Each structure stands twice: as C-alpha cells, then as structure tokens.
Amino acid sequence: MTGTGPRPAQVAFFDVDETLITVKSMFAFLEHWLWERGDDGSEYARLLGALRRQADEGAPREEVNRSYYRTFRGVPLVELEESGRRWYREFESTNAPYYAATLAALHAHREAGAVIVLLSGSFAPVLVPIGEAVGADRIVASRPVTDQGGVLTGEVERPMIGKAKAEAVTSVQAELGVDAENSYGYGDHESDLAFLEEVGHPGLRGDDQVLLARAARDRWRFLGSETTGLAGDGPLTGSATAGLAQRGIL
C-alpha cells in the first residue's frame, strides 16, 4: 500500500494465533509439514518438546521463535508457501477454526473502511492464506532469512513479538497518517501488551492474567471465545490476493 491514496479513517491490528484463529499456527503448520514428509508424530513431539523445554527454562519468547525457524534451515521458501496453502485448506475445513467475536470485529472494521493488519510471530507461508480469507490488507510477521536462491538459512530477521509488534504498529500508524485514537488492537497474551498500549482502543480475547488485569483497569473491550467458520466469506481472489501478497508483508 502506498501513501498516495486517501488516508483511511481507522486501522485495526489483530494478533492471529489464539486471538483470531483457534490454534497456534506455527505449531499446527509444523505438524502438517512433518506429516507431509512421512512423520508419524514422533518427530513433531520431539521438536515441540524441545521448544517447550526452552520456554520452561526461561528463554524469551523471541529466542524460542528463532529456534522454531531453525527447523526449516535448507528448505526452499516456495515449498513452505505451497505447504502452507495446503495446511490452510485443511484447517479451514474444520468445523470452527476462527473465534467468532474476533472475526466479527474484523468484519466490522473492514466495513467501516479500516485498514486491517494481521500481526504475528508466525510467518508468511501460514499467514498469507489466512489474510486472504479474512480480507486483511497487510501482514506484519516474522521474516525468515533466505539466501539468493530463496532457501531458508534458519535465521529470522526479527521475531515479530513484544516490542517488535509495538514498533510495527507505530510504523504503520505513521505511514497511514492514523493516530492512536483511530487505531484498534486485539490480542490474547501478555506479550501483546506492548502493541496494545499503542492503540486507543485495545481489545482482549482469552484469560491471560496480565491482560485481564489491564483490561479491567482500563475498560478494554472483551471478545468471547465462541468459535465459527468463515460462513459465506470465501477467500479473496484475483487482484485482491495479488495485492496482499505483493505489498502486505512488511
């Protein structure tokens, strides 16, 4: 999106995992990716266990995020993109993969002319199909480093977690010329607090104790936990899809 068009009236930022969708997309995709390569579940359990131990031992979420992406060292990005679309088709076919109140909020903001931004520590192969399906304008995500041949090195430019999300929010606000009072944000985890503090209208889904305390104090919007499918809202197609893929990943 360029800065030459009219300024939007609003911008709405949505965390994805367990705020918009009902699963942690990184782990759901990892399980799918390994299954496509013949894993019976044992390799997934091993990798997941290693990541959980790292977190339990006190490693910052950003470092756990980096460890996750090392799993894909040597994998061409295009293979992950193709697998991500297969994963999403399977995920969307489940009974109720989205949180109904969050999806309704997204639709309401979109209908009001807001720019819809998905914020996530996950990555484009997983998030682009979600963004297309819900009508997001932008995706701000962790960006794995690739070599000149488009193969992942195992490193990530910067995990899109915590402070990085907050900085992304203020950057988008500045680019679009939208102030905090006309900015909305939705999250589910205490690591989302930094970006929620940058919007004038924060919202919470879930039972994170840090966010619950802040939400009660400052009268944030609460989103319920009922789940739903996309109903009549199918994936975007044509130029809309191309636009998201070409300009939405920051």
PDB file of C-alpha atoms in Angstrom:
ATOM      1  CA  MET A   1       0.000   0.000   0.000  1.00  0.00           C
ATOM      2  CA  THR A   2       1.391   3.373  -0.927  1.00  0.00           C
ATOM      3  CA  GLY A   3       0.931   6.716   0.747  1.00  0.00           C
ATOM      4  CA  THR A   4      -0.523   8.408  -2.347  1.00  0.00           C
ATOM      5  CA  GLY A   5      -4.163   7.454  -1.790  1.00  0.00           C
ATOM      6  CA  PRO A   6      -6.663   8.908   0.674  1.00  0.00           C
ATOM      7  CA  ARG A   7      -5.918   8.346   4.322  1.00  0.00           C
ATOM      8  CA  PRO A   8      -8.007   5.622   5.978  1.00  0.00           C
ATOM      9  CA  ALA A   9     -10.260   6.622   8.847  1.00  0.00           C
ATOM     10  CA  GLN A  10      -9.087   3.738  11.029  1.00  0.00           C
ATOM     11  CA  VAL A  11      -6.528   0.983  11.298  1.00  0.00           C
ATOM     12  CA  ALA A  12      -7.184  -2.262  13.177  1.00  0.00           C
ATOM     13  CA  PHE A  13      -4.399  -4.591  14.301  1.00  0.00           C
ATOM     14  CA  PHE A  14      -5.123  -8.258  15.028  1.00  0.00           C
ATOM     15  CA  ASP A  15      -2.862 -10.786  16.672  1.00  0.00           C
ATOM     16  CA  VAL A  16      -3.534 -14.075  14.900  1.00  0.00           C
ATOM     17  CA  ASP A  17      -2.799 -17.166  16.985  1.00  0.00           C
ATOM     18  CA  GLU A  18      -5.493 -17.764  19.609  1.00  0.00           C
ATOM     19  CA  THR A  19      -6.895 -14.280  19.026  1.00  0.00           C
ATOM     20  CA  LEU A  20      -8.281 -14.613  15.505  1.00  0.00           C
ATOM     21  CA  ILE A  21      -7.774 -18.339  14.935  1.00  0.00           C
ATOM     22  CA  THR A  22      -8.183 -21.111  17.490  1.00  0.00           C
ATOM     23  CA  VAL A  23      -4.715 -22.653  17.201  1.00  0.00           C
ATOM     24  CA  LYS A  24      -1.059 -21.687  17.365  1.00  0.00           C
ATOM     25  CA  SER A  25      -0.432 -21.557  13.629  1.00  0.00           C
ATOM     26  CA  MET A  26       3.309 -22.154  13.838  1.00  0.00           C
ATOM     27  CA  PHE A  27       2.887 -25.464  15.636  1.00  0.00           C
ATOM     28  CA  ALA A  28      -0.144 -26.537  13.618  1.00  0.00           C
ATOM     29  CA  PHE A  29       1.800 -25.901  10.433  1.00  0.00           C
ATOM     30  CA  LEU A  30       4.912 -27.663  11.739  1.00  0.00           C
ATOM     31  CA  GLU A  31       2.863 -30.776  12.461  1.00  0.00           C
ATOM     32  CA  HIS A  32       1.356 -30.612   8.961  1.00  0.00           C
ATOM     33  CA  TRP A  33       4.742 -30.015   7.326  1.00  0.00           C
ATOM     34  CA  LEU A  34       6.289 -33.012   9.058  1.00  0.00           C
ATOM     35  CA  TRP A  35       3.267 -35.190   8.321  1.00  0.00           C
ATOM     36  CA  GLU A  36       3.619 -34.412   4.617  1.00  0.00           C
ATOM     37  CA  ARG A  37       7.158 -35.768   4.908  1.00  0.00           C
ATOM     38  CA  GLY A  38       6.102 -39.027   6.493  1.00  0.00           C
ATOM     39  CA  ASP A  39       6.348 -38.191  10.177  1.00  0.00           C
ATOM     40  CA  ASP A  40       4.222 -40.433  12.387  1.00  0.00           C
ATOM     41  CA  GLY A  41       4.089 -37.770  15.061  1.00  0.00           C
ATOM     42  CA  SER A  42       7.302 -38.681  16.845  1.00  0.00           C
ATOM     43  CA  GLU A  43       9.473 -36.003  15.214  1.00  0.00           C
ATOM     44  CA  TYR A  44       6.825 -33.379  15.869  1.00  0.00           C
ATOM     45  CA  ALA A  45       6.647 -34.432  19.513  1.00  0.00           C
ATOM     46  CA  ARG A  46      10.439 -34.228  19.784  1.00  0.00           C
ATOM     47  CA  LEU A  47      10.652 -30.740  18.261  1.00  0.00           C
ATOM     48  CA  LEU A  48       7.675 -29.433  20.218  1.00  0.00           C
ATOM     49  CA  GLY A  49       9.121 -30.825  23.421  1.00  0.00           C
ATOM     50  CA  ALA A  50      12.442 -29.092  22.781  1.00  0.00           C
ATOM     51  CA  LEU A  51      10.738 -25.746  22.196  1.00  0.00           C
ATOM     52  CA  ARG A  52       8.599 -26.129  25.313  1.00  0.00           C
ATOM     53  CA  ARG A  53      11.613 -27.022  27.440  1.00  0.00           C
ATOM     54  CA  GLN A  54      13.362 -23.924  26.153  1.00  0.00           C
ATOM     55  CA  ALA A  55      10.378 -21.805  27.182  1.00  0.00           C
ATOM     56  CA  ASP A  56      10.039 -23.552  30.552  1.00  0.00           C
ATOM     57  CA  GLU A  57      13.707 -22.830  31.268  1.00  0.00           C
ATOM     58  CA  GLY A  58      13.014 -19.129  30.906  1.00  0.00           C
ATOM     59  CA  ALA A  59      14.116 -18.378  27.367  1.00  0.00           C
ATOM     60  CA  PRO A  60      12.451 -15.241  25.975  1.00  0.00           C
ATOM     61  CA  ARG A  61       9.649 -15.856  23.503  1.00  0.00           C
ATOM     62  CA  GLU A  62      11.768 -14.161  20.846  1.00  0.00           C
ATOM     63  CA  GLU A  63      14.508 -16.782  21.260  1.00  0.00           C
ATOM     64  CA  VAL A  64      12.017 -19.655  21.154  1.00  0.00           C
ATOM     65  CA  ASN A  65      10.667 -18.095  17.964  1.00  0.00           C
ATOM     66  CA  ARG A  66      14.172 -18.112  16.466  1.00  0.00           C
ATOM     67  CA  SER A  67      14.636 -21.757  17.439  1.00  0.00           C
ATOM     68  CA  TYR A  68      11.419 -22.653  15.646  1.00  0.00           C
ATOM     69  CA  TYR A  69      12.627 -21.211  12.352  1.00  0.00           C
ATOM     70  CA  ARG A  70      15.916 -23.112  12.560  1.00  0.00           C
ATOM     71  CA  THR A  71      13.783 -26.195  11.952  1.00  0.00           C
ATOM     72  CA  PHE A  72      13.378 -25.066   8.339  1.00  0.00           C
ATOM     73  CA  ARG A  73      17.055 -24.473   7.567  1.00  0.00           C
ATOM     74  CA  GLY A  74      17.733 -25.586   3.989  1.00  0.00           C
ATOM     75  CA  VAL A  75      14.074 -25.575   2.891  1.00  0.00           C
ATOM     76  CA  PRO A  76      13.095 -23.514  -0.180  1.00  0.00           C
ATOM     77  CA  LEU A  77      10.592 -20.806   0.715  1.00  0.00           C
ATOM     78  CA  VAL A  78       8.360 -21.797  -2.194  1.00  0.00           C
ATOM     79  CA  GLU A  79       7.927 -25.277  -0.693  1.00  0.00           C
ATOM     80  CA  LEU A  80       6.775 -23.754   2.575  1.00  0.00           C
ATOM     81  CA  GLU A  81       4.363 -21.456   0.749  1.00  0.00           C
ATOM     82  CA  GLU A  82       2.820 -24.388  -1.120  1.00  0.00           C
ATOM     83  CA  SER A  83       2.573 -26.466   2.041  1.00  0.00           C
ATOM     84  CA  GLY A  84       1.094 -23.501   3.902  1.00  0.00           C
ATOM     85  CA  ARG A  85      -1.777 -23.281   1.446  1.00  0.00           C
ATOM     86  CA  ARG A  86      -2.451 -26.998   1.801  1.00  0.00           C
ATOM     87  CA  TRP A  87      -2.369 -26.628   5.572  1.00  0.00           C
ATOM     88  CA  TYR A  88      -4.821 -23.730   5.449  1.00  0.00           C
ATOM     89  CA  ARG A  89      -7.306 -25.596   3.253  1.00  0.00           C
ATOM     90  CA  GLU A  90      -7.308 -28.417   5.790  1.00  0.00           C
ATOM     91  CA  PHE A  91      -7.540 -26.012   8.720  1.00  0.00           C
ATOM     92  CA  GLU A  92     -10.403 -24.020   7.209  1.00  0.00           C
ATOM     93  CA  SER A  93     -12.344 -27.229   6.574  1.00  0.00           C
ATOM     94  CA  THR A  94     -12.606 -27.909  10.312  1.00  0.00           C
ATOM     95  CA  ASN A  95     -15.877 -27.001  11.979  1.00  0.00           C
ATOM     96  CA  ALA A  96     -14.963 -23.712  13.638  1.00  0.00           C
ATOM     97  CA  PRO A  97     -11.376 -22.534  13.124  1.00  0.00           C
ATOM     98  CA  TYR A  98     -11.964 -18.855  13.975  1.00  0.00           C
ATOM     99  CA  TYR A  99     -13.055 -17.008  17.105  1.00  0.00           C
ATOM    100  CA  ALA A 100     -16.465 -15.585  16.256  1.00  0.00           C
ATOM    101  CA  ALA A 101     -16.224 -12.288  18.146  1.00  0.00           C
ATOM    102  CA  THR A 102     -12.779 -11.501  16.757  1.00  0.00           C
ATOM    103  CA  LEU A 103     -13.866 -12.316  13.231  1.00  0.00           C
ATOM    104  CA  ALA A 104     -16.968 -10.153  13.672  1.00  0.00           C
ATOM    105  CA  ALA A 105     -14.814  -7.275  14.912  1.00  0.00           C
ATOM    106  CA  LEU A 106     -12.535  -7.643  11.899  1.00  0.00           C
ATOM    107  CA  HIS A 107     -15.500  -7.601   9.521  1.00  0.00           C
ATOM    108  CA  ALA A 108     -16.958  -4.531  11.243  1.00  0.00           C
ATOM    109  CA  HIS A 109     -13.680  -2.639  10.988  1.00  0.00           C
ATOM    110  CA  ARG A 110     -13.297  -3.650   7.358  1.00  0.00           C
ATOM    111  CA  GLU A 111     -16.817  -2.452   6.547  1.00  0.00           C
ATOM    112  CA  ALA A 112     -16.024   0.857   8.286  1.00  0.00           C
ATOM    113  CA  GLY A 113     -13.131   1.365   5.897  1.00  0.00           C
ATOM    114  CA  ALA A 114     -10.325   0.471   8.298  1.00  0.00           C
ATOM    115  CA  VAL A 115      -7.013  -0.917   7.131  1.00  0.00           C
ATOM    116  CA  ILE A 116      -6.831  -4.450   8.541  1.00  0.00           C
ATOM    117  CA  VAL A 117      -3.385  -5.533   9.731  1.00  0.00           C
ATOM    118  CA  LEU A 118      -2.508  -9.021  10.972  1.00  0.00           C
ATOM    119  CA  LEU A 119       0.370  -9.065  13.493  1.00  0.00           C
ATOM    120  CA  SER A 120       2.079 -12.349  14.271  1.00  0.00           C
ATOM    121  CA  GLY A 121       5.269 -14.122  15.242  1.00  0.00           C
ATOM    122  CA  SER A 122       4.266 -16.691  12.643  1.00  0.00           C
ATOM    123  CA  PHE A 123       5.376 -16.338   9.019  1.00  0.00           C
ATOM    124  CA  ALA A 124       4.038 -15.637   5.559  1.00  0.00           C
ATOM    125  CA  PRO A 125       3.550 -19.223   4.305  1.00  0.00           C
ATOM    126  CA  VAL A 126       0.977 -19.691   7.081  1.00  0.00           C
ATOM    127  CA  LEU A 127      -0.407 -16.177   7.370  1.00  0.00           C
ATOM    128  CA  VAL A 128      -0.972 -15.185   3.744  1.00  0.00           C
ATOM    129  CA  PRO A 129      -3.799 -17.737   3.239  1.00  0.00           C
ATOM    130  CA  ILE A 130      -5.422 -16.531   6.467  1.00  0.00           C
ATOM    131  CA  GLY A 131      -5.068 -12.912   5.415  1.00  0.00           C
ATOM    132  CA  GLU A 132      -6.592 -13.616   2.031  1.00  0.00           C
ATOM    133  CA  ALA A 133      -9.501 -15.458   3.603  1.00  0.00           C
ATOM    134  CA  VAL A 134     -10.461 -12.727   6.065  1.00  0.00           C
ATOM    135  CA  GLY A 135      -9.737  -9.749   3.830  1.00  0.00           C
ATOM    136  CA  ALA A 136      -6.653  -8.369   5.570  1.00  0.00           C
ATOM    137  CA  ASP A 137      -4.792  -5.514   3.904  1.00  0.00           C
ATOM    138  CA  ARG A 138      -1.417  -6.148   5.477  1.00  0.00           C
ATOM    139  CA  ILE A 139       0.507  -8.839   7.279  1.00  0.00           C
ATOM    140  CA  VAL A 140       3.331  -7.956   9.643  1.00  0.00           C
ATOM    141  CA  ALA A 141       5.143 -11.152  10.563  1.00  0.00           C
ATOM    142  CA  SER A 142       8.429 -12.778  11.456  1.00  0.00           C
ATOM    143  CA  ARG A 143      10.570 -12.913   8.312  1.00  0.00           C
ATOM    144  CA  PRO A 144      12.905 -15.889   7.921  1.00  0.00           C
ATOM    145  CA  VAL A 145      16.174 -15.083   6.176  1.00  0.00           C
ATOM    146  CA  THR A 146      16.642 -16.674   2.750  1.00  0.00           C
ATOM    147  CA  ASP A 147      19.729 -16.963   0.591  1.00  0.00           C
ATOM    148  CA  GLN A 148      19.928 -15.788  -3.018  1.00  0.00           C
ATOM    149  CA  GLY A 149      18.243 -18.989  -4.134  1.00  0.00           C
ATOM    150  CA  GLY A 150      15.230 -18.482  -1.875  1.00  0.00           C
ATOM    151  CA  VAL A 151      16.302 -21.161   0.616  1.00  0.00           C
ATOM    152  CA  LEU A 152      15.862 -20.540   4.335  1.00  0.00           C
ATOM    153  CA  THR A 153      19.102 -20.113   6.268  1.00  0.00           C
ATOM    154  CA  GLY A 154      17.494 -20.988   9.596  1.00  0.00           C
ATOM    155  CA  GLU A 155      17.724 -17.436  10.877  1.00  0.00           C
ATOM    156  CA  VAL A 156      14.996 -14.821  11.152  1.00  0.00           C
ATOM    157  CA  GLU A 157      15.342 -11.065  10.597  1.00  0.00           C
ATOM    158  CA  ARG A 158      13.421 -10.198  13.742  1.00  0.00           C
ATOM    159  CA  PRO A 159      10.788 -12.173  15.622  1.00  0.00           C
ATOM    160  CA  MET A 160       7.519 -10.241  15.455  1.00  0.00           C
ATOM    161  CA  ILE A 161       6.884 -10.482  19.193  1.00  0.00           C
ATOM    162  CA  GLY A 162       6.599  -7.996  22.036  1.00  0.00           C
ATOM    163  CA  LYS A 163       8.402  -4.730  21.363  1.00  0.00           C
ATOM    164  CA  ALA A 164       8.710  -5.555  17.657  1.00  0.00           C
ATOM    165  CA  LYS A 165       4.915  -5.600  17.372  1.00  0.00           C
ATOM    166  CA  ALA A 166       4.657  -2.246  19.113  1.00  0.00           C
ATOM    167  CA  GLU A 167       7.201  -0.713  16.753  1.00  0.00           C
ATOM    168  CA  ALA A 168       5.365  -2.181  13.770  1.00  0.00           C
ATOM    169  CA  VAL A 169       2.113  -0.611  14.965  1.00  0.00           C
ATOM    170  CA  THR A 170       3.608   2.855  15.314  1.00  0.00           C
ATOM    171  CA  SER A 171       5.307   2.500  11.928  1.00  0.00           C
ATOM    172  CA  VAL A 172       2.041   1.616  10.195  1.00  0.00           C
ATOM    173  CA  GLN A 173       0.221   4.420  12.004  1.00  0.00           C
ATOM    174  CA  ALA A 174       2.829   6.931  10.845  1.00  0.00           C
ATOM    175  CA  GLU A 175       2.776   5.674   7.272  1.00  0.00           C
ATOM    176  CA  LEU A 176      -1.009   5.795   7.040  1.00  0.00           C
ATOM    177  CA  GLY A 177      -1.393   9.035   8.964  1.00  0.00           C
ATOM    178  CA  VAL A 178      -3.730   7.419  11.503  1.00  0.00           C
ATOM    179  CA  ASP A 179      -3.325   8.370  15.154  1.00  0.00           C
ATOM    180  CA  ALA A 180      -3.763   6.151  18.200  1.00  0.00           C
ATOM    181  CA  GLU A 181      -7.306   7.379  18.826  1.00  0.00           C
ATOM    182  CA  ASN A 182      -8.346   5.911  15.486  1.00  0.00           C
ATOM    183  CA  SER A 183      -6.397   2.698  15.999  1.00  0.00           C
ATOM    184  CA  TYR A 184      -7.782  -0.584  17.333  1.00  0.00           C
ATOM    185  CA  GLY A 185      -5.903  -3.649  18.506  1.00  0.00           C
ATOM    186  CA  TYR A 186      -6.737  -7.169  19.660  1.00  0.00           C
ATOM    187  CA  GLY A 187      -4.522  -9.702  21.441  1.00  0.00           C
ATOM    188  CA  ASP A 188      -4.570 -12.663  23.821  1.00  0.00           C
ATOM    189  CA  HIS A 189      -1.153 -12.850  25.518  1.00  0.00           C
ATOM    190  CA  GLU A 190       0.869 -10.603  27.804  1.00  0.00           C
ATOM    191  CA  SER A 191       3.468 -10.297  25.034  1.00  0.00           C
ATOM    192  CA  ASP A 192       0.790  -8.380  23.098  1.00  0.00           C
ATOM    193  CA  LEU A 193       0.602  -5.679  25.763  1.00  0.00           C
ATOM    194  CA  ALA A 194       3.324  -3.576  24.145  1.00  0.00           C
ATOM    195  CA  PHE A 195       1.398  -3.183  20.908  1.00  0.00           C
ATOM    196  CA  LEU A 196      -1.966  -2.820  22.630  1.00  0.00           C
ATOM    197  CA  GLU A 197      -0.578   0.174  24.505  1.00  0.00           C
ATOM    198  CA  GLU A 198      -0.004   1.892  21.144  1.00  0.00           C
ATOM    199  CA  VAL A 199      -3.673   1.883  20.126  1.00  0.00           C
ATOM    200  CA  GLY A 200      -6.507   3.945  21.520  1.00  0.00           C
ATOM    201  CA  HIS A 201      -8.960   1.050  21.580  1.00  0.00           C
ATOM    202  CA  PRO A 202      -7.430  -2.223  22.837  1.00  0.00           C
ATOM    203  CA  GLY A 203      -9.336  -5.492  22.994  1.00  0.00           C
ATOM    204  CA  LEU A 204      -8.682  -8.824  24.712  1.00  0.00           C
ATOM    205  CA  ARG A 205      -9.624 -12.388  23.909  1.00  0.00           C
ATOM    206  CA  GLY A 206      -8.787 -15.142  26.366  1.00  0.00           C
ATOM    207  CA  ASP A 207      -7.765 -15.355  30.009  1.00  0.00           C
ATOM    208  CA  ASP A 208      -4.207 -14.070  30.179  1.00  0.00           C
ATOM    209  CA  GLN A 209      -3.918 -12.696  33.707  1.00  0.00           C
ATOM    210  CA  VAL A 210      -1.703  -9.741  32.808  1.00  0.00           C
ATOM    211  CA  LEU A 211      -4.052  -8.589  30.074  1.00  0.00           C
ATOM    212  CA  LEU A 212      -7.151  -9.292  32.164  1.00  0.00           C
ATOM    213  CA  ALA A 213      -5.896  -7.011  34.921  1.00  0.00           C
ATOM    214  CA  ARG A 214      -5.064  -4.254  32.472  1.00  0.00           C
ATOM    215  CA  ALA A 215      -8.346  -4.700  30.614  1.00  0.00           C
ATOM    216  CA  ALA A 216     -10.359  -4.463  33.829  1.00  0.00           C
ATOM    217  CA  ARG A 217      -8.476  -1.357  34.931  1.00  0.00           C
ATOM    218  CA  ASP A 218      -8.753   0.475  31.618  1.00  0.00           C
ATOM    219  CA  ARG A 219     -12.094  -0.929  30.451  1.00  0.00           C
ATOM    220  CA  TRP A 220     -10.857  -2.663  27.359  1.00  0.00           C
ATOM    221  CA  ARG A 221     -13.171  -4.472  25.024  1.00  0.00           C
ATOM    222  CA  PHE A 222     -13.568  -8.187  25.802  1.00  0.00           C
ATOM    223  CA  LEU A 223     -14.018 -10.685  22.968  1.00  0.00           C
ATOM    224  CA  GLY A 224     -15.737 -14.001  23.581  1.00  0.00           C
ATOM    225  CA  SER A 225     -14.416 -17.482  22.905  1.00  0.00           C
ATOM    226  CA  GLU A 226     -17.205 -18.944  20.787  1.00  0.00           C
ATOM    227  CA  THR A 227     -15.841 -20.343  17.558  1.00  0.00           C
ATOM    228  CA  THR A 228     -17.055 -20.231  13.983  1.00  0.00           C
ATOM    229  CA  GLY A 229     -16.190 -20.903  10.378  1.00  0.00           C
ATOM    230  CA  LEU A 230     -15.997 -18.259   7.689  1.00  0.00           C
ATOM    231  CA  ALA A 231     -19.636 -18.821   6.694  1.00  0.00           C
ATOM    232  CA  GLY A 232     -20.159 -17.086   3.372  1.00  0.00           C
ATOM    233  CA  ASP A 233     -16.822 -15.299   3.358  1.00  0.00           C
ATOM    234  CA  GLY A 234     -14.649 -17.254   0.983  1.00  0.00           C
ATOM    235  CA  PRO A 235     -11.040 -16.469   0.133  1.00  0.00           C
ATOM    236  CA  LEU A 236     -10.229 -13.348  -1.822  1.00  0.00           C
ATOM    237  CA  THR A 237      -9.232 -13.917  -5.401  1.00  0.00           C
ATOM    238  CA  GLY A 238      -7.616 -12.149  -8.316  1.00  0.00           C
ATOM    239  CA  SER A 239      -6.114  -8.719  -7.822  1.00  0.00           C
ATOM    240  CA  ALA A 240      -7.009  -8.555  -4.128  1.00  0.00           C
ATOM    241  CA  THR A 241      -4.986 -11.685  -3.426  1.00  0.00           C
ATOM    242  CA  ALA A 242      -2.092 -10.437  -5.528  1.00  0.00           C
ATOM    243  CA  GLY A 243      -2.141  -7.104  -3.736  1.00  0.00           C
ATOM    244  CA  LEU A 244      -1.892  -8.706  -0.308  1.00  0.00           C
ATOM    245  CA  ALA A 245       0.955 -10.947  -1.364  1.00  0.00           C
ATOM    246  CA  GLN A 246       2.882  -8.168  -3.081  1.00  0.00           C
ATOM    247  CA  ARG A 247       2.509  -5.265  -0.660  1.00  0.00           C
ATOM    248  CA  GLY A 248       1.143  -6.598   2.593  1.00  0.00           C
ATOM    249  CA  ILE A 249       4.182  -8.322   4.073  1.00  0.00           C
ATOM    250  CA  LEU A 250       6.304  -5.726   5.874  1.00  0.00           C
TER     251      LEU A 250
END
